[in-house]
Short mmCIF file of C-alpha atoms in Angstrom, two decimals:
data_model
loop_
_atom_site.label_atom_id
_atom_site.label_comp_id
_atom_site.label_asym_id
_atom_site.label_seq_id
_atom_site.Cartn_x
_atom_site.Cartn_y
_atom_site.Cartn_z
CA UNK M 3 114.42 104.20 57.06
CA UNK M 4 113.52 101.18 59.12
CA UNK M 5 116.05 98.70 61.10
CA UNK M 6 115.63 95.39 62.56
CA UNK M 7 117.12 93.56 65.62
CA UNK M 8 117.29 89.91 65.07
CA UNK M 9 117.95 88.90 68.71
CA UNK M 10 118.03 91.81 71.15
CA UNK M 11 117.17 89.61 73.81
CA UNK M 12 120.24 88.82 73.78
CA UNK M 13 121.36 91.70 74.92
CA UNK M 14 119.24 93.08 77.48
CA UNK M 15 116.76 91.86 79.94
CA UNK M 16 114.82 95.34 80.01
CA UNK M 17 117.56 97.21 81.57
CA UNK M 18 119.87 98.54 78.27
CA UNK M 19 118.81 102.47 77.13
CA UNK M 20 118.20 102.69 73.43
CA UNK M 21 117.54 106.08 73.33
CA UNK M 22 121.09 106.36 70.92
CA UNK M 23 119.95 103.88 68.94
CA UNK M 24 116.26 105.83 67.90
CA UNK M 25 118.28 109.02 67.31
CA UNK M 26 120.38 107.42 64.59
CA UNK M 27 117.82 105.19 62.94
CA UNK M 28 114.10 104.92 62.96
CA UNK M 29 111.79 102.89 63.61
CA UNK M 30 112.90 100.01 64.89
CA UNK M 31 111.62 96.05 65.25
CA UNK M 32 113.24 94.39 68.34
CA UNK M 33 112.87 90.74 68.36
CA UNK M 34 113.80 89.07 71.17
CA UNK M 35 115.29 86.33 69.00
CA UNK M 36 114.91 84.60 65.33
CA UNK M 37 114.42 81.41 64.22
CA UNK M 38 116.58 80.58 60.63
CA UNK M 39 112.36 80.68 59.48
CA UNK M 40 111.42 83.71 60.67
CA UNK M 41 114.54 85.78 59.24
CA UNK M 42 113.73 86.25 55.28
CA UNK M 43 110.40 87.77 56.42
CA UNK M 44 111.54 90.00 59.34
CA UNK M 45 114.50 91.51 57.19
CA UNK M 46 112.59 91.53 54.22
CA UNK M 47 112.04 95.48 54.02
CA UNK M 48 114.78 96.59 56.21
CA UNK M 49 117.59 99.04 55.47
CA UNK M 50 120.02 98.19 58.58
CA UNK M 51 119.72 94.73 60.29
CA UNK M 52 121.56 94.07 63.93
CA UNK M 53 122.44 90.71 64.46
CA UNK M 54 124.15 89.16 67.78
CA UNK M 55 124.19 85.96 67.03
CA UNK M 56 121.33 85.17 64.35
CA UNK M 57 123.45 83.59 61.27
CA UNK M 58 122.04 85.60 58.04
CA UNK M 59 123.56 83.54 55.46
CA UNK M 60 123.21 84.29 51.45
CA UNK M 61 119.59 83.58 50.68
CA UNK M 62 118.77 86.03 53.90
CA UNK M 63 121.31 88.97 52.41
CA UNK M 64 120.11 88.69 49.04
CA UNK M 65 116.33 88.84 50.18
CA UNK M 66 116.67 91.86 51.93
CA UNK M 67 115.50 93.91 48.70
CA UNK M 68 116.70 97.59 50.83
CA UNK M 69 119.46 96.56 52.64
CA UNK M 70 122.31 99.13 53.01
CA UNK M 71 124.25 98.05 56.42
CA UNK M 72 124.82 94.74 58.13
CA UNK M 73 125.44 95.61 61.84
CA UNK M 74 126.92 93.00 63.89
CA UNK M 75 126.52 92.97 67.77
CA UNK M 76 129.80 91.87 68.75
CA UNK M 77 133.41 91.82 67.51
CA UNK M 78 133.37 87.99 65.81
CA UNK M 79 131.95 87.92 62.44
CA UNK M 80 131.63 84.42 61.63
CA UNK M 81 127.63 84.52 61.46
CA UNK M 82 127.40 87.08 58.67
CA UNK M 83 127.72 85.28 54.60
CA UNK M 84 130.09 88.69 53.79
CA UNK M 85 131.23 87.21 50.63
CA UNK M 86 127.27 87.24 50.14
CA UNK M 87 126.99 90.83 51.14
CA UNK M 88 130.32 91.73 49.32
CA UNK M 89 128.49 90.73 45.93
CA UNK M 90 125.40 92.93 46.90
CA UNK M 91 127.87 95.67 48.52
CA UNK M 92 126.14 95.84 51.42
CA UNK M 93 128.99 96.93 54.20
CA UNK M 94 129.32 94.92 57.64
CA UNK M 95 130.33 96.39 61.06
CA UNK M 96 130.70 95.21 64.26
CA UNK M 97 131.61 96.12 67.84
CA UNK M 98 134.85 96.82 69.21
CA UNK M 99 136.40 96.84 72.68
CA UNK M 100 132.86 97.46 74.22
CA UNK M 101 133.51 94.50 76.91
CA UNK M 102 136.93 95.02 77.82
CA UNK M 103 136.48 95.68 81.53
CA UNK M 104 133.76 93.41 82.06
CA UNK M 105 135.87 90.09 81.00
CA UNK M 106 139.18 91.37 82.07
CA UNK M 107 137.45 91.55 85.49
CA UNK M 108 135.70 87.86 85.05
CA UNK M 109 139.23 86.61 84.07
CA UNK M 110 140.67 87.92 87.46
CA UNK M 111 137.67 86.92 89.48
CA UNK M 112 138.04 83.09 88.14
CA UNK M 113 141.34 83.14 88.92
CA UNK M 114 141.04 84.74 92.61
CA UNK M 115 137.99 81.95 93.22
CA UNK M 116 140.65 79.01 91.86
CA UNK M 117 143.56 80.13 94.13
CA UNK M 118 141.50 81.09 97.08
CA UNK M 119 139.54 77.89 97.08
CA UNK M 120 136.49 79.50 97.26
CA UNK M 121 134.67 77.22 96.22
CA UNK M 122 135.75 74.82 98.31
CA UNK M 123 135.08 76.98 101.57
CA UNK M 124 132.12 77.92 100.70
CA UNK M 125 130.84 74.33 100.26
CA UNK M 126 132.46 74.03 103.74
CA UNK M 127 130.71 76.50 105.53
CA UNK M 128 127.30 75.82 104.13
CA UNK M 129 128.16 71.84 105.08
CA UNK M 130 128.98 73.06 108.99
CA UNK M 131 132.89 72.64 108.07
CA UNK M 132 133.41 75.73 110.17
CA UNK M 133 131.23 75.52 112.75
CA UNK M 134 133.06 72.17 113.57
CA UNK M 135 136.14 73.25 113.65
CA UNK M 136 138.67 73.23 116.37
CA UNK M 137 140.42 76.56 115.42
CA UNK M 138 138.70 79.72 114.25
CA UNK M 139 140.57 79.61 110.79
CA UNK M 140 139.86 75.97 109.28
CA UNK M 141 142.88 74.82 106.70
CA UNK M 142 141.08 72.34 104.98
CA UNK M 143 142.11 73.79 101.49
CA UNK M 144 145.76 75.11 100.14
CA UNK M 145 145.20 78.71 99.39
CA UNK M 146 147.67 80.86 97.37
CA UNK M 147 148.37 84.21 96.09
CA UNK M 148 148.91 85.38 92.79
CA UNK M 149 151.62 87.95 93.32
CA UNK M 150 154.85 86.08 92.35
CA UNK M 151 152.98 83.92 89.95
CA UNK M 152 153.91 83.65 86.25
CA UNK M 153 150.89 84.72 83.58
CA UNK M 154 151.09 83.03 80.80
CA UNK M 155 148.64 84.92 78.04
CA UNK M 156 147.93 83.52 75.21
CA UNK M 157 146.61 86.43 72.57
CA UNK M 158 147.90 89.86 72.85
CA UNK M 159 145.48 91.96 71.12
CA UNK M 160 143.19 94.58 73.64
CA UNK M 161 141.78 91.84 76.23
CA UNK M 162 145.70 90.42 76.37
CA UNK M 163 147.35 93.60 76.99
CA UNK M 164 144.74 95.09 79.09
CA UNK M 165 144.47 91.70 81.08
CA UNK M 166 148.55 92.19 81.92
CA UNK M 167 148.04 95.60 83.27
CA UNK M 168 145.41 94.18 85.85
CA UNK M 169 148.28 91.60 86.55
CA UNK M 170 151.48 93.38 86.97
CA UNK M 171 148.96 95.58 89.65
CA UNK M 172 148.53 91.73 91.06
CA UNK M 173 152.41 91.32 91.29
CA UNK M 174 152.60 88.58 88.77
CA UNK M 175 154.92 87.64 86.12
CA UNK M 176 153.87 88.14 82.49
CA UNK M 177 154.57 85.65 79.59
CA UNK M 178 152.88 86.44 76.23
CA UNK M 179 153.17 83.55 74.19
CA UNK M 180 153.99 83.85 70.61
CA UNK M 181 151.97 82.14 67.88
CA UNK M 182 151.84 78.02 67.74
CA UNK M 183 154.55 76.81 65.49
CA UNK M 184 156.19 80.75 65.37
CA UNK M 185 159.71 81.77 65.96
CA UNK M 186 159.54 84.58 69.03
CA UNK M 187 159.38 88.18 68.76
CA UNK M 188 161.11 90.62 70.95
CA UNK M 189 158.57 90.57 73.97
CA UNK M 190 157.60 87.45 73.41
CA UNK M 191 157.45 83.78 74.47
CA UNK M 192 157.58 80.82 72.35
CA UNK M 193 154.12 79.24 72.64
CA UNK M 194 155.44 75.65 74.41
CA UNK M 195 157.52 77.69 76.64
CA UNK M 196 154.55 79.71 78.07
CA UNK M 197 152.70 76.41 78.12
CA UNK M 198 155.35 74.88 80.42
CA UNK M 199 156.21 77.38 82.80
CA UNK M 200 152.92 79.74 83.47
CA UNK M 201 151.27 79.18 86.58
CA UNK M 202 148.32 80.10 85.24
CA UNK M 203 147.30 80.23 81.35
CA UNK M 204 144.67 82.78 80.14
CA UNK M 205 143.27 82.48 76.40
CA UNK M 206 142.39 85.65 74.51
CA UNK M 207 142.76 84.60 70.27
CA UNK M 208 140.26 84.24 68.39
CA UNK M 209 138.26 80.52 67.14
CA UNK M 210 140.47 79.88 63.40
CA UNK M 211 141.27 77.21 61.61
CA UNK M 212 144.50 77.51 63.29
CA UNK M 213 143.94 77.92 66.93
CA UNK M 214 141.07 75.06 67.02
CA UNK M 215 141.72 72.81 69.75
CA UNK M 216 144.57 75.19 70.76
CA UNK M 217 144.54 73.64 74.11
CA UNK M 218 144.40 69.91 73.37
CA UNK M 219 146.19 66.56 75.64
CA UNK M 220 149.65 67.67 73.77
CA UNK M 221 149.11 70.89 75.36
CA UNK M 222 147.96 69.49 78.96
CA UNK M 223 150.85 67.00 79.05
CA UNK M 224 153.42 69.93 78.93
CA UNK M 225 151.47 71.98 81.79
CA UNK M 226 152.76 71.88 85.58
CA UNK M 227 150.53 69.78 87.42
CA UNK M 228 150.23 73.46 89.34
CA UNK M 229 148.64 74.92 86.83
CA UNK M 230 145.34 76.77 86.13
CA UNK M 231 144.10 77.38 82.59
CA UNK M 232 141.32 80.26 82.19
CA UNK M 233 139.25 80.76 78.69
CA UNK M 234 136.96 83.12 78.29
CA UNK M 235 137.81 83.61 74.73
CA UNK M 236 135.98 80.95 72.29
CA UNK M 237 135.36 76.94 73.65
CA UNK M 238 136.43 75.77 70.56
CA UNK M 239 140.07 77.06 71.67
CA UNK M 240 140.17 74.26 74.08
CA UNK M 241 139.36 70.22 73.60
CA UNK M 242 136.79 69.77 75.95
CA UNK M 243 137.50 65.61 76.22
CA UNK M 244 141.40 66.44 76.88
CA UNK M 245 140.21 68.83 79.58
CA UNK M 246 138.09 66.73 81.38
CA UNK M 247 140.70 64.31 81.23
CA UNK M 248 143.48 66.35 82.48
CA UNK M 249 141.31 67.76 85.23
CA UNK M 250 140.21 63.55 86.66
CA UNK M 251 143.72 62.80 86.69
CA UNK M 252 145.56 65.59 88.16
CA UNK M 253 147.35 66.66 85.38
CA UNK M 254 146.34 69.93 85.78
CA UNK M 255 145.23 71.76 88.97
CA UNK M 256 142.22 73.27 87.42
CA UNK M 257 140.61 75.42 85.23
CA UNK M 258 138.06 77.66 85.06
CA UNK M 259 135.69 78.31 81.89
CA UNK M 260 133.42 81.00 80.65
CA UNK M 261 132.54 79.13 76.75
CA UNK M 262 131.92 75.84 75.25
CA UNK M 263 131.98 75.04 71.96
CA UNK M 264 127.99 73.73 71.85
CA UNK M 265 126.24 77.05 73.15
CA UNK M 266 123.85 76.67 74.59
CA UNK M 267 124.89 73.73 75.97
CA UNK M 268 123.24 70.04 75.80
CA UNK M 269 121.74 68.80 78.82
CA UNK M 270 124.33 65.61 79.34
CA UNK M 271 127.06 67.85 77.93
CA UNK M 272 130.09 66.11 80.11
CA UNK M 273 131.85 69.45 81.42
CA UNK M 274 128.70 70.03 82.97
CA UNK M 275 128.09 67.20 84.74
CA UNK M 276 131.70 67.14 86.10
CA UNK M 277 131.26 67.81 89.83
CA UNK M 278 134.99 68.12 91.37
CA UNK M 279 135.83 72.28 92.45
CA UNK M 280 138.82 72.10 90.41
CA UNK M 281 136.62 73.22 87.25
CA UNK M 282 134.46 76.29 87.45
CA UNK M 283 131.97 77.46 84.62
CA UNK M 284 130.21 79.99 84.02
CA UNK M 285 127.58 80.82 81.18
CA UNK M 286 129.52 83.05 78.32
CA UNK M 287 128.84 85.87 80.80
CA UNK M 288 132.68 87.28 81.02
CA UNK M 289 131.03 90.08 78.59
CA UNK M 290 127.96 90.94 79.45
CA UNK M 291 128.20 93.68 82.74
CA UNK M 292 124.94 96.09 82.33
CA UNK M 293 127.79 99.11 80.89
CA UNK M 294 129.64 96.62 78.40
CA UNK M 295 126.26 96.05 76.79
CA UNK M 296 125.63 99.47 76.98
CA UNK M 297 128.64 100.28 75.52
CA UNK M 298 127.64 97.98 72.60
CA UNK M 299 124.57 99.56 72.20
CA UNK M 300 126.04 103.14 72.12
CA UNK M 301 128.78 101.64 69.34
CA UNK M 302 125.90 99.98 67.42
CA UNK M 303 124.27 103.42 67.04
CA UNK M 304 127.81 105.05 66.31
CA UNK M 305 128.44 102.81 63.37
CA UNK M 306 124.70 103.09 61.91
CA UNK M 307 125.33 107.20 62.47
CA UNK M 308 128.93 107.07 60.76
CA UNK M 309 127.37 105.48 57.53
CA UNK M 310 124.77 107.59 57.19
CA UNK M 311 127.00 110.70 57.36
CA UNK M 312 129.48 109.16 55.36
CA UNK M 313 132.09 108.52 58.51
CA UNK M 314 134.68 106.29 58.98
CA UNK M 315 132.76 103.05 61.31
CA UNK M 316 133.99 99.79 62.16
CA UNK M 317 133.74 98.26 58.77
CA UNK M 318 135.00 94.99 58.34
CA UNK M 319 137.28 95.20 55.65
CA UNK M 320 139.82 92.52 55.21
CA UNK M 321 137.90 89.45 56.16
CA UNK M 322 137.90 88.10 52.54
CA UNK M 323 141.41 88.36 52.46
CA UNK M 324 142.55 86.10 55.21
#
């Protein structure tokens, strides 16, 4: 039996165990990444094949002449052809709820630097703000606290629900929005009506058809000028232009943003090059703590172990029939 890793550089920088990973398959080729060239030939003879990110679309799948198990290493899906590996029955998998701490605690550590102003005093300190001051506690920039604040999250699957326990320890108020366009459950808030009164607006749904440009000028014109919208789910979830927009003019008080929907991003991409401390980014890192890619690891080597005993693994199951 022989595996492949299409882009475990992804993944670690030397510092991930793989010990779990030998014991349930052997041996293994670790690339550090793969060009859409180099695929046919590096998969060409393998029975599993671990892809992060690496697309492996039809003529890849039905290349691989021993093939038996698609492993994908994340939760989204969208780079595997599975109606391609559904006519070969080859099975897919992926990871599940490996990264859960790690962005739940990147979502509350954006917020804490937006409402604290870090930024903003840091800048000032490095600059001599502080050592200029008159009084030992310099007020340049409005701080506030999150407890009494209203949460507006939008997705309530495991980040959602395990990002409102971190919150109600916070003190704030929870609104989970219902779908765009829905009628509300019990529990739930209609989507504009989370949109218009959270004080802050955190996105964990997945990039569809249907939640593209989820957060678009519509959505911005209906926000407090108080507000702060976080996304560390998918960039696509949010119109980058509209954004930008709202954030020149003071429509919005800021945002802070772990994705963009170009990744990696262009060199003159515009988000980028916006300078103002109302907007933080950071580089798709919400995940990626050393544990949660452990954790994916460990999974990874679950799910290959499961199939070959004949288990129940994360198999991906329904994604034809959406």
């Amino acid at each position: 039996m022989s595996a492949v890793f299409l882009d475990f550089g992804s993944v670690t920088r030397g510092d991930m165990d793989c010990s779990a990973m030998e014991r349930a398959i052997s041996p293994w080729r670790y690339y550090e990444d793969s060009s859409e060239q180099e695929v046919l030939e590096r998969i060409r003879e393998a029975e599993v094949i671990v892809s992060n990110k690496v697309f492996l679309n039809r003529a890849a799948i039905l290349a691989a002449n021993r093939l038996k198990l698609i492993c994908v290493a994340a939760t989204g899906y969208n780079n595997i052809d599975l109606v391609a590996a559904a006519e070969r029955n080859i099975p897919v998998c992926n990871v599940r709820g490996y990264a859960t701490p790690s962005v739940v605690q990147h979502v509350f550590m954006l917020m804490l630097n937006l409402a604290r102003c870090f930024v903003e005093y840091q800048e000032l300190v490095k600059n001599g703000g502080w050592q200029a001051s008159p009084f030992f506690c310099p007020l340049n920039y409005g701080m506030q606290e999150l407890s009494g604040k209203t949460l507006g999250i939008v997705g309530f699957g495991e980040l959602g629900r395990a990002v409102a326990e971190i919150a109600r320890a916070f003190g704030m108020q929870l609104l989970i929005a219902e779908h765009k366009g829905k009628l509300a459950r019990p529990g739930r808030t209609a989507f504009d009506e989370v949109i218009r009164q959270a004080d802050f607006i955190t996105l964990h749904c997945p990039l569809s058809q249907e939640t593209r440009h989820l957060i678009s000028r519509r959505e911005f014109e209906l926000m407090k000028p108080s507000v702060y919208l976080i996304n560390t789910a998918r960039g696509g979830l949010v119109n980058e232009a509209d954004l930008l927009q709202s954030l020149s003019t003071g429509r919005i008080a800021g945002a802070a943003i772990d994705v963009l929907q170009q990744e990696p991003p262009s060199h003159d991409n515009l988000i980028l090059q916006y300078q103002p401390a109302n907007l933080i980014v950071t580089p798709h890192i919400a995940w990626a703590s050393r544990e949660s890619r452990q954790r994916l690891l460990d999974q990874l080597a679950g799910n290959i172990n499961h199939f070959y005993q004949r288990k129940s693994f994360n198999q991906i199951t329904d994604a034809l029939h959406q």
